[in-house]
Amino acid sequence: MVDKTLPADERLNQMLVEYFDARDSGRTPSRDELLAMHPDLSDDSDLSEQIDEFLDNQQLFDRFSEALEVTAISAGQDTASVQGRATPDPSRPTVLGGDHLAAMFEPGVRFGDYEILEEIARGGMGVV
Amino acid sequence: MNHAAENLEDVVERYRQYLVMLADRQLDSRLRGKLDASDVVQQTLLEAHQNQEQFRGTHEGELVAWLRKILAHNLLDAIRGLRREKRDVAREQSIDAVIETSSVRLEGWLAVEDSTPSQKFTRQEEAVQLADAMARLPDAQREALILKNWHGWTVPEIAQHMGRSSTAIAGLLKRGLKQLRQQLTESE
């Protein structure tokens, strides 16, 4: 609940916390839905203007952020990251074994100044 | 290249913040305290400088693709270093899975890097603008924005991590976005 007696800035921040909560549970509220969550504040034109501004800014950020994504990351990896973060379970089996990493260091792969010629040895400390 | 008269070093320097943000974006948030993206990028730019004769491209997009590739390799190397270090620290076992996830992400990145031509360059300028603007934000605003938008943390999680209230985090996000908008629309 947003406390009406709070300063305007603080009321907006509280509404944004609710906005992010809703978005994190997979349902991004539209501007109108966000305002409808607080009918008691709907006559506050300053507040709705600030919400519009915030949503605009977030949208612009998302557009630029997407540019960062497409220059480096393929689709689907983001969810992998979020899931990885959401389940920090130490007992989780390491399903993605060393083979993936090993594939990166196949003979012939260049690595900075070096080119990998052959695997010398493999042991407890890793693959040399 | 378009910048025939320009020193490669100067051209490369323009992409520093972009590479830092990419590294930040790639690293699992639990590794962020253990690996400094700026250090890995510094090393990457140094290597690019030292090995510039290896760069065969003719387009700036190819140059940046080359930089991204060196960065991805360096990140993988740094992550492998963590794996060796953490053997001494039994309580950090959980980091193992995180390292695996990050490694696989980086492999995916390198695979994409190999398969897609430099057409990505069209949107690269936007990414560079964003990264430069992010770098100019106050640290707390940048941290909140990165954790929220790029690592999918919830506001209460960020609040706990940063030792602030949820409404304070919402304020950081709001002000950060506002400042970014001002910078990004100025440069448009």
mmCIF file of N, CA, C and O in Angstrom, chain B residues 40-102:
data_model
loop_
_atom_site.group_PDB
_atom_site.id
_atom_site.type_symbol
_atom_site.label_atom_id
_atom_site.label_comp_id
_atom_site.label_asym_id
_atom_site.label_seq_id
_atom_site.Cartn_x
_atom_site.Cartn_y
_atom_site.Cartn_z
ATOM 1 N N VAL B 40 39.848 -7.348 -16.774
ATOM 2 C CA VAL B 40 39.857 -8.256 -17.921
ATOM 3 C C VAL B 40 39.832 -7.449 -19.221
ATOM 4 O O VAL B 40 40.496 -7.805 -20.192
ATOM 5 N N VAL B 41 39.102 -6.355 -19.208
ATOM 6 C CA VAL B 41 39.048 -5.510 -20.404
ATOM 7 C C VAL B 41 40.396 -4.821 -20.632
ATOM 8 O O VAL B 41 40.877 -4.729 -21.765
ATOM 9 N N GLN B 42 41.012 -4.368 -19.549
ATOM 10 C CA GLN B 42 42.337 -3.736 -19.662
ATOM 11 C C GLN B 42 43.320 -4.700 -20.329
ATOM 12 O O GLN B 42 44.046 -4.335 -21.258
ATOM 13 N N GLN B 43 43.288 -5.928 -19.865
ATOM 14 C CA GLN B 43 44.165 -6.961 -20.425
ATOM 15 C C GLN B 43 43.824 -7.199 -21.902
ATOM 16 O O GLN B 43 44.709 -7.379 -22.746
ATOM 17 N N THR B 44 42.526 -7.183 -22.192
ATOM 18 C CA THR B 44 42.064 -7.411 -23.558
ATOM 19 C C THR B 44 42.572 -6.327 -24.507
ATOM 20 O O THR B 44 43.066 -6.615 -25.600
ATOM 21 N N LEU B 45 42.489 -5.071 -24.069
ATOM 22 C CA LEU B 45 42.931 -3.967 -24.920
ATOM 23 C C LEU B 45 44.451 -4.004 -25.112
ATOM 24 O O LEU B 45 44.963 -3.701 -26.189
ATOM 25 N N LEU B 46 45.124 -4.396 -24.031
ATOM 26 C CA LEU B 46 46.575 -4.538 -24.108
ATOM 27 C C LEU B 46 46.952 -5.609 -25.135
ATOM 28 O O LEU B 46 47.827 -5.414 -25.988
ATOM 29 N N GLU B 47 46.288 -6.729 -25.069
ATOM 30 C CA GLU B 47 46.581 -7.819 -26.004
ATOM 31 C C GLU B 47 46.240 -7.427 -27.439
ATOM 32 O O GLU B 47 46.952 -7.788 -28.376
ATOM 33 N N ALA B 48 45.152 -6.698 -27.581
ATOM 34 C CA ALA B 48 44.772 -6.249 -28.925
ATOM 35 C C ALA B 48 45.875 -5.359 -29.491
ATOM 36 O O ALA B 48 46.254 -5.464 -30.660
ATOM 37 N N HIS B 49 46.388 -4.496 -28.619
ATOM 38 C CA HIS B 49 47.458 -3.600 -29.032
ATOM 39 C C HIS B 49 48.715 -4.387 -29.428
ATOM 40 O O HIS B 49 49.329 -4.143 -30.460
ATOM 41 N N GLN B 50 49.067 -5.360 -28.575
ATOM 42 C CA GLN B 50 50.281 -6.137 -28.822
ATOM 43 C C GLN B 50 50.170 -7.027 -30.057
ATOM 44 O O GLN B 50 51.166 -7.358 -30.679
ATOM 45 N N ASN B 51 48.945 -7.434 -30.374
ATOM 46 C CA ASN B 51 48.768 -8.394 -31.468
ATOM 47 C C ASN B 51 48.068 -7.776 -32.663
ATOM 48 O O ASN B 51 47.390 -8.467 -33.409
ATOM 49 N N GLN B 52 48.201 -6.474 -32.806
ATOM 50 C CA GLN B 52 47.393 -5.826 -33.835
ATOM 51 C C GLN B 52 47.707 -6.327 -35.243
ATOM 52 O O GLN B 52 46.857 -6.235 -36.126
ATOM 53 N N GLU B 53 48.901 -6.870 -35.431
ATOM 54 C CA GLU B 53 49.207 -7.374 -36.777
ATOM 55 C C GLU B 53 48.365 -8.606 -37.106
ATOM 56 O O GLU B 53 48.232 -8.977 -38.258
ATOM 57 N N GLN B 54 47.794 -9.221 -36.058
ATOM 58 C CA GLN B 54 46.950 -10.403 -36.305
ATOM 59 C C GLN B 54 45.568 -10.022 -36.827
ATOM 60 O O GLN B 54 44.834 -10.853 -37.334
ATOM 61 N N PHE B 55 45.212 -8.760 -36.630
ATOM 62 C CA PHE B 55 43.885 -8.344 -37.065
ATOM 63 C C PHE B 55 43.874 -8.145 -38.570
ATOM 64 O O PHE B 55 44.623 -7.328 -39.115
ATOM 65 N N ARG B 56 43.005 -8.922 -39.242
ATOM 66 C CA ARG B 56 43.021 -8.911 -40.698
ATOM 67 C C ARG B 56 41.820 -8.181 -41.285
ATOM 68 O O ARG B 56 41.683 -8.098 -42.486
ATOM 69 N N GLY B 57 40.944 -7.712 -40.402
ATOM 70 C CA GLY B 57 39.695 -7.120 -40.898
ATOM 71 C C GLY B 57 39.906 -5.775 -41.551
ATOM 72 O O GLY B 57 40.984 -5.181 -41.466
ATOM 73 N N THR B 58 38.860 -5.327 -42.198
ATOM 74 C CA THR B 58 38.938 -4.042 -42.867
ATOM 75 C C THR B 58 37.870 -3.092 -42.353
ATOM 76 O O THR B 58 37.853 -1.921 -42.691
ATOM 77 N N HIS B 59 36.958 -3.580 -41.544
ATOM 78 C CA HIS B 59 35.808 -2.821 -41.113
ATOM 79 C C HIS B 59 35.840 -2.717 -39.592
ATOM 80 O O HIS B 59 36.303 -3.641 -38.911
ATOM 81 N N GLU B 60 35.328 -1.605 -39.075
ATOM 82 C CA GLU B 60 35.357 -1.425 -37.617
ATOM 83 C C GLU B 60 34.527 -2.500 -36.912
ATOM 84 O O GLU B 60 34.853 -2.913 -35.798
ATOM 85 N N GLY B 61 33.465 -2.958 -37.584
ATOM 86 C CA GLY B 61 32.661 -4.034 -37.010
ATOM 87 C C GLY B 61 33.496 -5.289 -36.790
ATOM 88 O O GLY B 61 33.335 -5.992 -35.795
ATOM 89 N N GLU B 62 34.380 -5.548 -37.719
ATOM 90 C CA GLU B 62 35.254 -6.720 -37.585
ATOM 91 C C GLU B 62 36.251 -6.523 -36.451
ATOM 92 O O GLU B 62 36.593 -7.465 -35.741
ATOM 93 N N LEU B 63 36.684 -5.287 -36.316
ATOM 94 C CA LEU B 63 37.617 -4.994 -35.228
ATOM 95 C C LEU B 63 36.947 -5.275 -33.878
ATOM 96 O O LEU B 63 37.529 -5.904 -32.989
ATOM 97 N N VAL B 64 35.709 -4.799 -33.743
ATOM 98 C CA VAL B 64 35.016 -4.981 -32.470
ATOM 99 C C VAL B 64 34.712 -6.459 -32.240
ATOM 100 O O VAL B 64 34.802 -6.953 -31.115
ATOM 101 N N ALA B 65 34.385 -7.172 -33.314
ATOM 102 C CA ALA B 65 34.164 -8.615 -33.182
ATOM 103 C C ALA B 65 35.442 -9.305 -32.694
ATOM 104 O O ALA B 65 35.407 -10.195 -31.851
ATOM 105 N N TRP B 66 36.559 -8.824 -33.211
ATOM 106 C CA TRP B 66 37.871 -9.366 -32.802
ATOM 107 C C TRP B 66 38.112 -9.078 -31.318
ATOM 108 O O TRP B 66 38.522 -9.951 -30.555
ATOM 109 N N LEU B 67 37.793 -7.845 -30.901
ATOM 110 C CA LEU B 67 37.955 -7.472 -29.482
ATOM 111 C C LEU B 67 37.067 -8.335 -28.588
ATOM 112 O O LEU B 67 37.480 -8.803 -27.537
ATOM 113 N N ARG B 68 35.828 -8.531 -29.046
ATOM 114 C CA ARG B 68 34.902 -9.340 -28.242
ATOM 115 C C ARG B 68 35.436 -10.748 -28.062
ATOM 116 O O ARG B 68 35.291 -11.361 -27.018
ATOM 117 N N LYS B 69 36.054 -11.237 -29.103
ATOM 118 C CA LYS B 69 36.572 -12.601 -29.047
ATOM 119 C C LYS B 69 37.739 -12.705 -28.066
ATOM 120 O O LYS B 69 37.804 -13.639 -27.265
ATOM 121 N N ILE B 70 38.630 -11.745 -28.123
ATOM 122 C CA ILE B 70 39.741 -11.755 -27.156
ATOM 123 C C ILE B 70 39.178 -11.644 -25.744
ATOM 124 O O ILE B 70 39.613 -12.344 -24.827
ATOM 125 N N LEU B 71 38.169 -10.777 -25.587
ATOM 126 C CA LEU B 71 37.562 -10.596 -24.267
ATOM 127 C C LEU B 71 36.955 -11.908 -23.767
ATOM 128 O O LEU B 71 37.152 -12.286 -22.610
ATOM 129 N N ALA B 72 36.230 -12.585 -24.652
ATOM 130 C CA ALA B 72 35.580 -13.836 -24.238
ATOM 131 C C ALA B 72 36.620 -14.867 -23.812
ATOM 132 O O ALA B 72 36.456 -15.558 -22.802
ATOM 133 N N HIS B 73 37.708 -14.931 -24.551
ATOM 134 C CA HIS B 73 38.779 -15.862 -24.182
ATOM 135 C C HIS B 73 39.388 -15.477 -22.834
ATOM 136 O O HIS B 73 39.644 -16.331 -21.991
ATOM 137 N N ASN B 74 39.603 -14.191 -22.639
ATOM 138 C CA ASN B 74 40.199 -13.745 -21.380
ATOM 139 C C ASN B 74 39.272 -13.995 -20.197
ATOM 140 O O ASN B 74 39.725 -14.332 -19.102
ATOM 141 N N LEU B 75 37.976 -13.807 -20.426
ATOM 142 C CA LEU B 75 37.011 -14.079 -19.350
ATOM 143 C C LEU B 75 37.025 -15.563 -19.002
ATOM 144 O O LEU B 75 37.008 -15.942 -17.832
ATOM 145 N N LEU B 76 37.053 -16.381 -20.028
ATOM 146 C CA LEU B 76 37.118 -17.831 -19.789
ATOM 147 C C LEU B 76 38.360 -18.184 -18.992
ATOM 148 O O LEU B 76 38.313 -18.973 -18.055
ATOM 149 N N ASP B 77 39.463 -17.554 -19.363
ATOM 150 C CA ASP B 77 40.722 -17.808 -18.673
ATOM 151 C C ASP B 77 40.608 -17.386 -17.211
ATOM 152 O O ASP B 77 41.018 -18.109 -16.300
ATOM 153 N N ALA B 78 40.034 -16.207 -16.990
ATOM 154 C CA ALA B 78 39.886 -15.704 -15.617
ATOM 155 C C ALA B 78 38.979 -16.629 -14.805
ATOM 156 O O ALA B 78 39.225 -16.891 -13.632
ATOM 157 N N ILE B 79 37.941 -17.130 -15.449
ATOM 158 C CA ILE B 79 37.022 -18.026 -14.752
ATOM 159 C C ILE B 79 37.708 -19.349 -14.423
ATOM 160 O O ILE B 79 37.524 -19.909 -13.351
ATOM 161 N N ARG B 80 38.540 -19.801 -15.343
ATOM 162 C CA ARG B 80 39.303 -21.026 -15.056
ATOM 163 C C ARG B 80 40.252 -20.798 -13.882
ATOM 164 O O ARG B 80 40.475 -21.680 -13.073
ATOM 165 N N GLY B 81 40.795 -19.590 -13.804
ATOM 166 C CA GLY B 81 41.662 -19.245 -12.685
ATOM 167 C C GLY B 81 40.909 -19.341 -11.366
ATOM 168 O O GLY B 81 41.431 -19.850 -10.376
ATOM 169 N N LEU B 82 39.667 -18.869 -11.362
ATOM 170 C CA LEU B 82 38.837 -18.956 -10.156
ATOM 171 C C LEU B 82 38.636 -20.402 -9.750
ATOM 172 O O LEU B 82 38.637 -20.747 -8.579
ATOM 173 N N ARG B 83 38.440 -21.230 -10.773
ATOM 174 C CA ARG B 83 38.204 -22.640 -10.503
ATOM 175 C C ARG B 83 39.395 -23.252 -9.773
ATOM 176 O O ARG B 83 39.229 -24.037 -8.856
ATOM 177 N N ARG B 84 40.598 -22.845 -10.186
ATOM 178 C CA ARG B 84 41.785 -23.365 -9.504
ATOM 179 C C ARG B 84 41.872 -22.821 -8.090
ATOM 180 O O ARG B 84 42.126 -23.547 -7.158
ATOM 181 N N GLU B 85 41.609 -21.511 -7.957
ATOM 182 C CA GLU B 85 41.711 -20.891 -6.633
ATOM 183 C C GLU B 85 40.748 -21.504 -5.638
ATOM 184 O O GLU B 85 41.074 -21.725 -4.493
ATOM 185 N N LYS B 86 39.533 -21.731 -6.115
ATOM 186 C CA LYS B 86 38.497 -22.099 -5.153
ATOM 187 C C LYS B 86 38.705 -23.502 -4.585
ATOM 188 O O LYS B 86 38.052 -23.894 -3.645
ATOM 189 N N ARG B 87 39.667 -24.252 -5.143
ATOM 190 C CA ARG B 87 39.967 -25.557 -4.561
ATOM 191 C C ARG B 87 40.388 -25.421 -3.107
ATOM 192 O O ARG B 87 40.228 -26.321 -2.312
ATOM 193 N N ASP B 88 40.976 -24.279 -2.789
ATOM 194 C CA ASP B 88 41.427 -24.056 -1.418
ATOM 195 C C ASP B 88 40.284 -23.650 -0.502
ATOM 196 O O ASP B 88 40.423 -23.584 0.695
ATOM 197 N N VAL B 89 39.193 -23.320 -1.072
ATOM 198 C CA VAL B 89 38.110 -22.747 -0.281
ATOM 199 C C VAL B 89 36.882 -23.645 -0.394
ATOM 200 O O VAL B 89 36.048 -23.466 -1.268
ATOM 201 N N ALA B 90 36.801 -24.589 0.536
ATOM 202 C CA ALA B 90 35.749 -25.588 0.443
ATOM 203 C C ALA B 90 34.357 -24.964 0.482
ATOM 204 O O ALA B 90 33.440 -25.404 -0.186
ATOM 205 N N ARG B 91 34.222 -23.879 1.235
ATOM 206 C CA ARG B 91 32.878 -23.318 1.401
ATOM 207 C C ARG B 91 32.360 -22.671 0.121
ATOM 208 O O ARG B 91 31.207 -22.307 0.023
ATOM 209 N N GLU B 92 33.241 -22.524 -0.842
ATOM 210 C CA GLU B 92 32.784 -21.895 -2.078
ATOM 211 C C GLU B 92 32.426 -22.916 -3.148
ATOM 212 O O GLU B 92 32.448 -22.624 -4.325
ATOM 213 N N GLN B 93 32.113 -24.094 -2.725
ATOM 214 C CA GLN B 93 31.780 -25.150 -3.676
ATOM 215 C C GLN B 93 30.655 -24.745 -4.620
ATOM 216 O O GLN B 93 30.650 -25.110 -5.778
ATOM 217 N N SER B 94 29.712 -23.991 -4.079
ATOM 218 C CA SER B 94 28.549 -23.632 -4.887
ATOM 219 C C SER B 94 28.959 -22.804 -6.106
ATOM 220 O O SER B 94 28.238 -22.734 -7.081
ATOM 221 N N ILE B 95 30.115 -22.207 -6.038
ATOM 222 C CA ILE B 95 30.557 -21.353 -7.132
ATOM 223 C C ILE B 95 30.870 -22.195 -8.380
ATOM 224 O O ILE B 95 30.875 -21.699 -9.494
ATOM 225 N N ASP B 96 31.086 -23.470 -8.148
ATOM 226 C CA ASP B 96 31.388 -24.387 -9.240
ATOM 227 C C ASP B 96 30.329 -24.331 -10.343
ATOM 228 O O ASP B 96 30.646 -24.176 -11.519
ATOM 229 N N ALA B 97 29.088 -24.478 -9.926
ATOM 230 C CA ALA B 97 27.996 -24.473 -10.888
ATOM 231 C C ALA B 97 27.928 -23.132 -11.603
ATOM 232 O O ALA B 97 27.658 -23.056 -12.804
ATOM 233 N N VAL B 98 28.198 -22.072 -10.854
ATOM 234 C CA VAL B 98 28.164 -20.735 -11.430
ATOM 235 C C VAL B 98 29.244 -20.598 -12.497
ATOM 236 O O VAL B 98 29.015 -20.044 -13.574
ATOM 237 N N ILE B 99 30.419 -21.126 -12.183
ATOM 238 C CA ILE B 99 31.528 -21.060 -13.132
ATOM 239 C C ILE B 99 31.168 -21.829 -14.402
ATOM 240 O O ILE B 99 31.409 -21.368 -15.513
ATOM 241 N N GLU B 100 30.552 -22.977 -14.208
ATOM 242 C CA GLU B 100 30.133 -23.771 -15.374
ATOM 243 C C GLU B 100 29.162 -22.974 -16.234
ATOM 244 O O GLU B 100 29.305 -22.897 -17.449
ATOM 245 N N THR B 101 28.156 -22.393 -15.575
ATOM 246 C CA THR B 101 27.148 -21.635 -16.322
ATOM 247 C C THR B 101 27.807 -20.509 -17.103
ATOM 248 O O THR B 101 27.531 -20.313 -18.285
ATOM 249 N N SER B 102 28.694 -19.797 -16.439
ATOM 250 C CA SER B 102 29.356 -18.670 -17.101
ATOM 251 C C SER B 102 30.213 -19.147 -18.266
ATOM 252 O O SER B 102 30.251 -18.521 -19.316
#
